[in-house]
C-alpha atoms as a PDB file:
ATOM      1  CA  MET A   1      91.758  97.376 106.025  1.00  0.00           C
ATOM      2  CA  PHE A   2      90.535  97.304 102.191  1.00  0.00           C
ATOM      3  CA  CYS A   3      91.806  99.127  99.048  1.00  0.00           C
ATOM      4  CA  THR A   4      91.080  99.110  95.502  1.00  0.00           C
ATOM      5  CA  ILE A   5      93.571 100.760  92.877  1.00  0.00           C
ATOM      6  CA  PHE A   6      93.839 103.116  90.045  1.00  0.00           C
ATOM      7  CA  LYS A   7      96.194 104.471  87.347  1.00  0.00           C
ATOM      8  CA  LYS A   8      99.411 103.779  86.261  1.00  0.00           C
ATOM      9  CA  CYS A   9     100.513 107.250  87.283  1.00  0.00           C
ATOM     10  CA  PHE A  10     100.916 105.801  90.783  1.00  0.00           C
ATOM     11  CA  HIS A  11     102.804 103.252  92.729  1.00  0.00           C
ATOM     12  CA  VAL A  12     100.748 101.855  95.126  1.00  0.00           C
ATOM     13  CA  ILE A  13     102.125  99.518  98.176  1.00  0.00           C
ATOM     14  CA  MET A  14      99.818  98.040 100.664  1.00  0.00           C
ATOM     15  CA  LEU A  15      99.536  95.761 103.596  1.00  0.00           C
ATOM     16  CA  PHE A  16      96.465  93.701 103.021  1.00  0.00           C
ATOM     17  CA  GLY A  17      94.137  94.505 100.297  1.00  0.00           C
ATOM     18  CA  THR A  18      91.871  93.850  97.258  1.00  0.00           C
ATOM     19  CA  GLU A  19      92.769  95.239  93.896  1.00  0.00           C
ATOM     20  CA  LYS A  20      91.622  96.304  90.537  1.00  0.00           C
ATOM     21  CA  SER A  21      92.709  98.721  87.653  1.00  0.00           C
ATOM     22  CA  PRO A  22      89.785 100.625  86.135  1.00  0.00           C
ATOM     23  CA  LEU A  23      90.962 102.705  82.723  1.00  0.00           C
ATOM     24  CA  THR A  24      90.018 106.195  83.862  1.00  0.00           C
ATOM     25  CA  GLU A  25      89.653 106.573  87.722  1.00  0.00           C
ATOM     26  CA  GLY A  26      89.773 104.175  90.783  1.00  0.00           C
ATOM     27  CA  TRP A  27      89.201 104.367  94.522  1.00  0.00           C
ATOM     28  CA  ILE A  28      91.132 103.716  97.872  1.00  0.00           C
ATOM     29  CA  SER A  29      89.383 103.422 100.974  1.00  0.00           C
ATOM     30  CA  ILE A  30      90.778 102.548 104.301  1.00  0.00           C
ATOM     31  CA  GLY A  31      88.906 101.309 107.557  1.00  0.00           C
ATOM     32  CA  ASP A  32      89.136 100.036 110.910  1.00  0.00           C
ATOM     33  CA  VAL A  33      86.541  98.650 113.014  1.00  0.00           C
ATOM     34  CA  SER A  34      86.497  98.933 116.959  1.00  0.00           C
ATOM     35  CA  GLY A  35      87.450  96.058 119.307  1.00  0.00           C
ATOM     36  CA  HIS A  36      88.716  92.824 118.166  1.00  0.00           C
ATOM     37  CA  GLY A  37      87.542  89.270 117.282  1.00  0.00           C
ATOM     38  CA  VAL A  38      84.899  87.429 114.892  1.00  0.00           C
ATOM     39  CA  PRO A  39      82.548  90.477 114.885  1.00  0.00           C
ATOM     40  CA  PRO A  40      84.830  93.472 113.807  1.00  0.00           C
ATOM     41  CA  GLY A  41      86.325  90.987 111.192  1.00  0.00           C
ATOM     42  CA  LEU A  42      82.649  90.158 109.600  1.00  0.00           C
ATOM     43  CA  ILE A  43      82.098  94.256 109.987  1.00  0.00           C
ATOM     44  CA  MET A  44      85.273  94.557 108.030  1.00  0.00           C
ATOM     45  CA  ILE A  45      84.273  92.058 105.291  1.00  0.00           C
ATOM     46  CA  MET A  46      80.767  93.634 104.835  1.00  0.00           C
ATOM     47  CA  ALA A  47      81.961  97.282 104.459  1.00  0.00           C
ATOM     48  CA  GLN A  48      84.341  96.045 101.890  1.00  0.00           C
ATOM     49  CA  THR A  49      82.050  93.958  99.619  1.00  0.00           C
ATOM     50  CA  VAL A  50      79.551  97.156 100.002  1.00  0.00           C
ATOM     51  CA  HIS A  51      82.010  99.583  98.810  1.00  0.00           C
ATOM     52  CA  THR A  52      83.440  97.064  96.216  1.00  0.00           C
ATOM     53  CA  THR A  53      79.797  96.769  94.757  1.00  0.00           C
ATOM     54  CA  ILE A  54      78.608 100.096  94.853  1.00  0.00           C
ATOM     55  CA  THR A  55      82.067 101.925  93.240  1.00  0.00           C
ATOM     56  CA  ALA A  56      82.226  99.043  90.683  1.00  0.00           C
ATOM     57  CA  SER A  57      78.591  99.413  89.604  1.00  0.00           C
ATOM     58  CA  THR A  58      77.638 103.009  89.734  1.00  0.00           C
ATOM     59  CA  ASP A  59      78.723 106.451  89.172  1.00  0.00           C
ATOM     60  CA  CYS A  60      79.262 107.792  92.873  1.00  0.00           C
ATOM     61  CA  ASP A  61      81.681 110.429  94.391  1.00  0.00           C
ATOM     62  CA  ALA A  62      83.265 109.762  97.705  1.00  0.00           C
ATOM     63  CA  ARG A  63      80.357 111.317  99.835  1.00  0.00           C
ATOM     64  CA  ASP A  64      77.762 109.048  98.023  1.00  0.00           C
ATOM     65  CA  ALA A  65      80.144 105.937  98.884  1.00  0.00           C
ATOM     66  CA  VAL A  66      80.364 106.671 102.480  1.00  0.00           C
ATOM     67  CA  ILE A  67      76.598 107.360 103.092  1.00  0.00           C
ATOM     68  CA  THR A  68      75.629 103.963 101.230  1.00  0.00           C
ATOM     69  CA  VAL A  69      78.335 102.067 103.194  1.00  0.00           C
ATOM     70  CA  ASN A  70      77.200 103.141 106.303  1.00  0.00           C
ATOM     71  CA  ARG A  71      73.187 103.197 105.935  1.00  0.00           C
ATOM     72  CA  ILE A  72      73.801  99.153 104.583  1.00  0.00           C
ATOM     73  CA  LEU A  73      76.375  98.524 107.502  1.00  0.00           C
ATOM     74  CA  TYR A  74      74.257  99.843 110.031  1.00  0.00           C
ATOM     75  CA  ARG A  75      71.315  98.002 109.324  1.00  0.00           C
ATOM     76  CA  ASN A  76      73.275  94.755 108.863  1.00  0.00           C
ATOM     77  CA  VAL A  77      75.262  95.460 112.150  1.00  0.00           C
ATOM     78  CA  HIS A  78      72.446  96.511 114.370  1.00  0.00           C
ATOM     79  CA  GLU A  79      69.557  94.176 112.894  1.00  0.00           C
ATOM     80  CA  ARG A  80      71.265  91.158 112.060  1.00  0.00           C
ATOM     81  CA  LEU A  81      74.453  90.993 114.334  1.00  0.00           C
ATOM     82  CA  LYS A  82      73.085  92.710 117.424  1.00  0.00           C
ATOM     83  CA  GLU A  83      76.352  94.415 117.280  1.00  0.00           C
ATOM     84  CA  ASN A  84      77.407  98.404 118.119  1.00  0.00           C
ATOM     85  CA  HIS A  85      80.726  98.554 116.918  1.00  0.00           C
ATOM     86  CA  PHE A  86      81.805 101.657 115.062  1.00  0.00           C
ATOM     87  CA  MET A  87      84.075 101.989 112.256  1.00  0.00           C
ATOM     88  CA  THR A  88      86.461 104.929 111.209  1.00  0.00           C
ATOM     89  CA  PHE A  89      86.380 104.721 107.388  1.00  0.00           C
ATOM     90  CA  THR A  90      87.499 107.303 104.679  1.00  0.00           C
ATOM     91  CA  ALA A  91      86.806 106.979 100.688  1.00  0.00           C
ATOM     92  CA  LEU A  92      89.156 108.407  98.449  1.00  0.00           C
ATOM     93  CA  LYS A  93      88.051 108.898  94.676  1.00  0.00           C
ATOM     94  CA  TYR A  94      90.909 109.441  92.041  1.00  0.00           C
ATOM     95  CA  LEU A  95      89.915 112.341  89.663  1.00  0.00           C
ATOM     96  CA  GLY A  96      92.952 112.424  87.402  1.00  0.00           C
ATOM     97  CA  ASP A  97      95.883 114.995  87.107  1.00  0.00           C
ATOM     98  CA  GLY A  98      96.885 113.969  90.866  1.00  0.00           C
ATOM     99  CA  ARG A  99      93.826 115.108  92.385  1.00  0.00           C
ATOM    100  CA  PHE A 100      91.605 113.100  94.942  1.00  0.00           C
ATOM    101  CA  ARG A 101      88.008 113.563  96.225  1.00  0.00           C
ATOM    102  CA  HIS A 102      87.620 111.984  99.668  1.00  0.00           C
ATOM    103  CA  ALA A 103      84.839 111.706 102.459  1.00  0.00           C
ATOM    104  CA  GLY A 104      84.411 110.339 105.697  1.00  0.00           C
ATOM    105  CA  ALA A 105      86.428 110.168 108.971  1.00  0.00           C
ATOM    106  CA  HIS A 106      89.519 108.251 109.647  1.00  0.00           C
ATOM    107  CA  LEU A 107      93.091 109.182 110.973  1.00  0.00           C
ATOM    108  CA  SER A 108      94.110 112.239 109.332  1.00  0.00           C
ATOM    109  CA  MET A 109      96.306 111.094 106.040  1.00  0.00           C
ATOM    110  CA  ILE A 110      99.693 111.958 105.828  1.00  0.00           C
ATOM    111  CA  VAL A 111     101.368 113.661 102.927  1.00  0.00           C
ATOM    112  CA  TYR A 112     104.629 113.887 102.100  1.00  0.00           C
ATOM    113  CA  ARG A 113     105.713 116.853  99.788  1.00  0.00           C
ATOM    114  CA  ARG A 114     108.529 116.189  97.721  1.00  0.00           C
ATOM    115  CA  ARG A 115     108.877 119.870  97.066  1.00  0.00           C
ATOM    116  CA  THR A 116     109.446 121.242 100.610  1.00  0.00           C
ATOM    117  CA  GLY A 117     110.862 117.341 101.919  1.00  0.00           C
ATOM    118  CA  ALA A 118     108.186 117.396 104.791  1.00  0.00           C
ATOM    119  CA  CYS A 119     104.874 116.153 105.607  1.00  0.00           C
ATOM    120  CA  GLU A 120     101.550 117.886 105.876  1.00  0.00           C
ATOM    121  CA  PHE A 121      98.124 116.360 107.318  1.00  0.00           C
ATOM    122  CA  VAL A 122      95.136 116.182 105.264  1.00  0.00           C
ATOM    123  CA  ARG A 123      92.212 115.946 107.983  1.00  0.00           C
ATOM    124  CA  THR A 124      89.230 113.591 107.294  1.00  0.00           C
ATOM    125  CA  ARG A 125      86.190 114.856 108.249  1.00  0.00           C
ATOM    126  CA  GLY A 126      82.638 113.416 109.297  1.00  0.00           C
ATOM    127  CA  VAL A 127      81.425 110.852 111.866  1.00  0.00           C
ATOM    128  CA  TYR A 128      82.356 107.304 112.372  1.00  0.00           C
ATOM    129  CA  LEU A 129      79.966 104.606 110.745  1.00  0.00           C
ATOM    130  CA  ASN A 130      77.685 102.987 112.492  1.00  0.00           C
ATOM    131  CA  PHE A 131      76.861 105.513 115.081  1.00  0.00           C
ATOM    132  CA  ARG A 132      73.370 106.546 113.171  1.00  0.00           C
ATOM    133  CA  GLN A 133      71.965 105.179 110.120  1.00  0.00           C
ATOM    134  CA  ASP A 134      71.623 108.676 108.136  1.00  0.00           C
ATOM    135  CA  ILE A 135      74.870 109.981 108.245  1.00  0.00           C
ATOM    136  CA  SER A 136      74.058 112.505 104.756  1.00  0.00           C
ATOM    137  CA  LYS A 137      74.321 115.900 106.599  1.00  0.00           C
ATOM    138  CA  ALA A 138      77.778 115.276 108.326  1.00  0.00           C
ATOM    139  CA  THR A 139      79.329 113.602 105.262  1.00  0.00           C
ATOM    140  CA  LYS A 140      80.856 116.090 102.924  1.00  0.00           C
ATOM    141  CA  ASN A 141      83.425 116.037  99.755  1.00  0.00           C
ATOM    142  CA  ALA A 142      86.834 117.473 100.254  1.00  0.00           C
ATOM    143  CA  GLU A 143      90.000 117.549  97.694  1.00  0.00           C
ATOM    144  CA  PHE A 144      93.424 117.454  97.818  1.00  0.00           C
ATOM    145  CA  SER A 145      96.007 117.084  95.051  1.00  0.00           C
ATOM    146  CA  LEU A 146      99.436 114.966  94.948  1.00  0.00           C
ATOM    147  CA  ASP A 147     102.457 116.527  92.678  1.00  0.00           C
ATOM    148  CA  ALA A 148     104.929 114.710  91.349  1.00  0.00           C
ATOM    149  CA  GLY A 149     107.016 112.779  93.987  1.00  0.00           C
ATOM    150  CA  ASP A 150     104.488 113.312  96.319  1.00  0.00           C
ATOM    151  CA  VAL A 151     103.483 110.340  98.635  1.00  0.00           C
ATOM    152  CA  LEU A 152     100.260 109.605 100.345  1.00  0.00           C
ATOM    153  CA  VAL A 153     100.374 107.862 103.615  1.00  0.00           C
ATOM    154  CA  LEU A 154      97.092 105.645 105.112  1.00  0.00           C
ATOM    155  CA  TYR A 155      97.388 103.933 108.206  1.00  0.00           C
ATOM    156  CA  THR A 156      95.783 102.629 111.031  1.00  0.00           C
ATOM    157  CA  ASP A 157      96.237 103.534 115.000  1.00  0.00           C
ATOM    158  CA  GLY A 158      98.147 100.075 115.344  1.00  0.00           C
ATOM    159  CA  LEU A 159     101.446 102.011 113.993  1.00  0.00           C
ATOM    160  CA  THR A 160     100.852 105.297 115.782  1.00  0.00           C
ATOM    161  CA  GLU A 161     100.166 103.727 119.370  1.00  0.00           C
ATOM    162  CA  ALA A 162     102.621 101.124 119.141  1.00  0.00           C
ATOM    163  CA  GLU A 163     104.688 101.556 122.179  1.00  0.00           C
ATOM    164  CA  ASN A 164     108.028 101.006 123.226  1.00  0.00           C
ATOM    165  CA  PRO A 165     109.328  98.476 126.148  1.00  0.00           C
ATOM    166  CA  ASP A 166     109.072 101.543 128.734  1.00  0.00           C
ATOM    167  CA  GLY A 167     105.590 102.025 127.417  1.00  0.00           C
ATOM    168  CA  LYS A 168     106.510 104.930 125.540  1.00  0.00           C
ATOM    169  CA  MET A 169     103.876 105.637 122.744  1.00  0.00           C
ATOM    170  CA  LEU A 170     105.033 106.217 119.062  1.00  0.00           C
ATOM    171  CA  ASP A 171     102.345 108.582 118.278  1.00  0.00           C
ATOM    172  CA  ILE A 172     101.845 110.651 115.254  1.00  0.00           C
ATOM    173  CA  GLY A 173     105.007 112.545 115.402  1.00  0.00           C
ATOM    174  CA  GLY A 174     107.430 110.119 115.984  1.00  0.00           C
ATOM    175  CA  PHE A 175     105.666 108.226 112.826  1.00  0.00           C
ATOM    176  CA  VAL A 176     105.913 111.393 110.495  1.00  0.00           C
ATOM    177  CA  LYS A 177     109.938 111.194 111.276  1.00  0.00           C
ATOM    178  CA  ILE A 178     109.988 107.743 110.092  1.00  0.00           C
ATOM    179  CA  VAL A 179     107.822 108.501 107.013  1.00  0.00           C
ATOM    180  CA  GLU A 180     110.078 111.365 106.332  1.00  0.00           C
ATOM    181  CA  LYS A 181     113.225 109.267 106.671  1.00  0.00           C
ATOM    182  CA  HIS A 182     112.269 107.155 104.311  1.00  0.00           C
ATOM    183  CA  ALA A 183     110.103 108.978 101.641  1.00  0.00           C
ATOM    184  CA  TYR A 184     113.145 108.913  99.038  1.00  0.00           C
ATOM    185  CA  GLN A 185     112.527 105.561  98.696  1.00  0.00           C
ATOM    186  CA  ASN A 186     110.574 103.751  95.837  1.00  0.00           C
ATOM    187  CA  PRO A 187     107.059 102.690  97.665  1.00  0.00           C
ATOM    188  CA  GLU A 188     107.885  98.956  98.276  1.00  0.00           C
ATOM    189  CA  ALA A 189     111.320  99.758 100.076  1.00  0.00           C
ATOM    190  CA  MET A 190     109.372 102.875 101.832  1.00  0.00           C
ATOM    191  CA  LYS A 191     106.734 100.072 103.228  1.00  0.00           C
ATOM    192  CA  ASP A 192     109.471  97.758 104.493  1.00  0.00           C
ATOM    193  CA  MET A 193     111.424 100.553 106.012  1.00  0.00           C
ATOM    194  CA  ILE A 194     109.236 102.175 107.622  1.00  0.00           C
ATOM    195  CA  MET A 195     107.534  98.705 108.866  1.00  0.00           C
ATOM    196  CA  ALA A 196     110.815  97.595 110.222  1.00  0.00           C
ATOM    197  CA  ASP A 197     111.393 100.886 112.285  1.00  0.00           C
ATOM    198  CA  VAL A 198     107.975 100.533 113.994  1.00  0.00           C
ATOM    199  CA  ILE A 199     108.466  96.672 114.942  1.00  0.00           C
ATOM    200  CA  ARG A 200     111.725  97.961 116.376  1.00  0.00           C
ATOM    201  CA  TRP A 201     110.240 100.646 118.446  1.00  0.00           C
ATOM    202  CA  CYS A 202     107.907  98.086 119.714  1.00  0.00           C
ATOM    203  CA  ASP A 203     110.248  95.514 119.941  1.00  0.00           C
ATOM    204  CA  ASP A 204     108.054  93.164 117.818  1.00  0.00           C
ATOM    205  CA  SER A 205     105.343  93.389 120.631  1.00  0.00           C
ATOM    206  CA  ARG A 206     102.169  94.569 118.601  1.00  0.00           C
ATOM    207  CA  SER A 207      98.885  95.014 120.696  1.00  0.00           C
ATOM    208  CA  ASP A 208      97.090  95.978 117.501  1.00  0.00           C
ATOM    209  CA  ASP A 209      96.594  95.454 113.518  1.00  0.00           C
ATOM    210  CA  MET A 210      99.201  97.760 111.671  1.00  0.00           C
ATOM    211  CA  THR A 211      97.796  98.502 108.210  1.00  0.00           C
ATOM    212  CA  LEU A 212      99.773 100.644 105.868  1.00  0.00           C
ATOM    213  CA  VAL A 213      99.018 102.048 102.124  1.00  0.00           C
ATOM    214  CA  ILE A 214     101.397 103.996 100.429  1.00  0.00           C
ATOM    215  CA  VAL A 215     100.524 105.906  97.129  1.00  0.00           C
ATOM    216  CA  LYS A 216     103.494 107.557  95.204  1.00  0.00           C
ATOM    217  CA  ARG A 217     102.811 110.076  92.480  1.00  0.00           C
ATOM    218  CA  LYS A 218     105.175 108.942  89.034  1.00  0.00           C
ATOM    219  CA  LYS A 219     107.321 111.870  88.360  1.00  0.00           C
ATOM    220  CA  GLU A 220     105.857 112.100  84.757  1.00  0.00           C
ATOM    221  CA  GLU A 221     102.064 111.381  84.961  1.00  0.00           C
ATOM    222  CA  GLY A 222     100.886 109.254  81.935  1.00  0.00           C
ATOM    223  CA  GLN A 223     104.099 107.663  81.287  1.00  0.00           C
ATOM    224  CA  ASP A 224     104.822 104.416  82.609  1.00  0.00           C
ATOM    225  CA  ASP A 225     108.727 103.950  84.151  1.00  0.00           C
ATOM    226  CA  GLY A 226     108.313 100.309  84.005  1.00  0.00           C
ATOM    227  CA  THR A 227     107.526  99.806  87.756  1.00  0.00           C
ATOM    228  CA  GLN A 228     104.499  97.533  87.961  1.00  0.00           C
ATOM    229  CA  THR A 229     101.856  98.317  90.665  1.00  0.00           C
ATOM    230  CA  LYS A 230     102.204  95.784  93.365  1.00  0.00           C
ATOM    231  CA  ARG A 231     100.425  94.182  96.220  1.00  0.00           C
ATOM    232  CA  ASP A 232     101.949  93.126  99.469  1.00  0.00           C
ATOM    233  CA  PHE A 233     100.216  90.954 102.122  1.00  0.00           C
ATOM    234  CA  THR A 234     102.922  90.877 104.644  1.00  0.00           C
ATOM    235  CA  THR A 235     101.744  91.281 108.009  1.00  0.00           C
END
């Protein structure tokens, strides 16, 4: 997974990532390559490099970013690596005033609403990367917003598919309950507590990578409350 981040009105905590802080806008992207081993790792690095390059050097939206990443990735993976791994991928562009525009297919995003004290899902739409070279017809932009105190949670299926010693999967319902239980915390504490609960569930037996990104909108947009944006590379 890779992640680039944005404005001071948000606290962001993530596992694995690269970070930058543009003045007016920024990006978060999350992806997961099928399979394990060296080829999926190379594919992830390729996707990260392409995404970082095009979003830093061009004025594109989320749809443009996803289409371009797929086109370049498809050629490299199929023609150079001679591999056929697919990749989930969602790109989110921050538009200001709590608004995000997103495109690409990954797991549904979780948004904890401070007003209701409950989570809701933001569905991702489109097709996975590397299935075909041109995905422009299937890739559309969509938008959602975070209000003050709301939390966006991005994750990979290593978390939701964690199994306890009896073979029972945590699943999305169990993961959402964990998110809601800790959503009142600051993002760093929230990250630590969510990961601790999942690891406790699976008795620290992990069959897949666990990637977690937490984005929390500050209570007063545009005002720095003294908390610095942080990165966490704990695995």
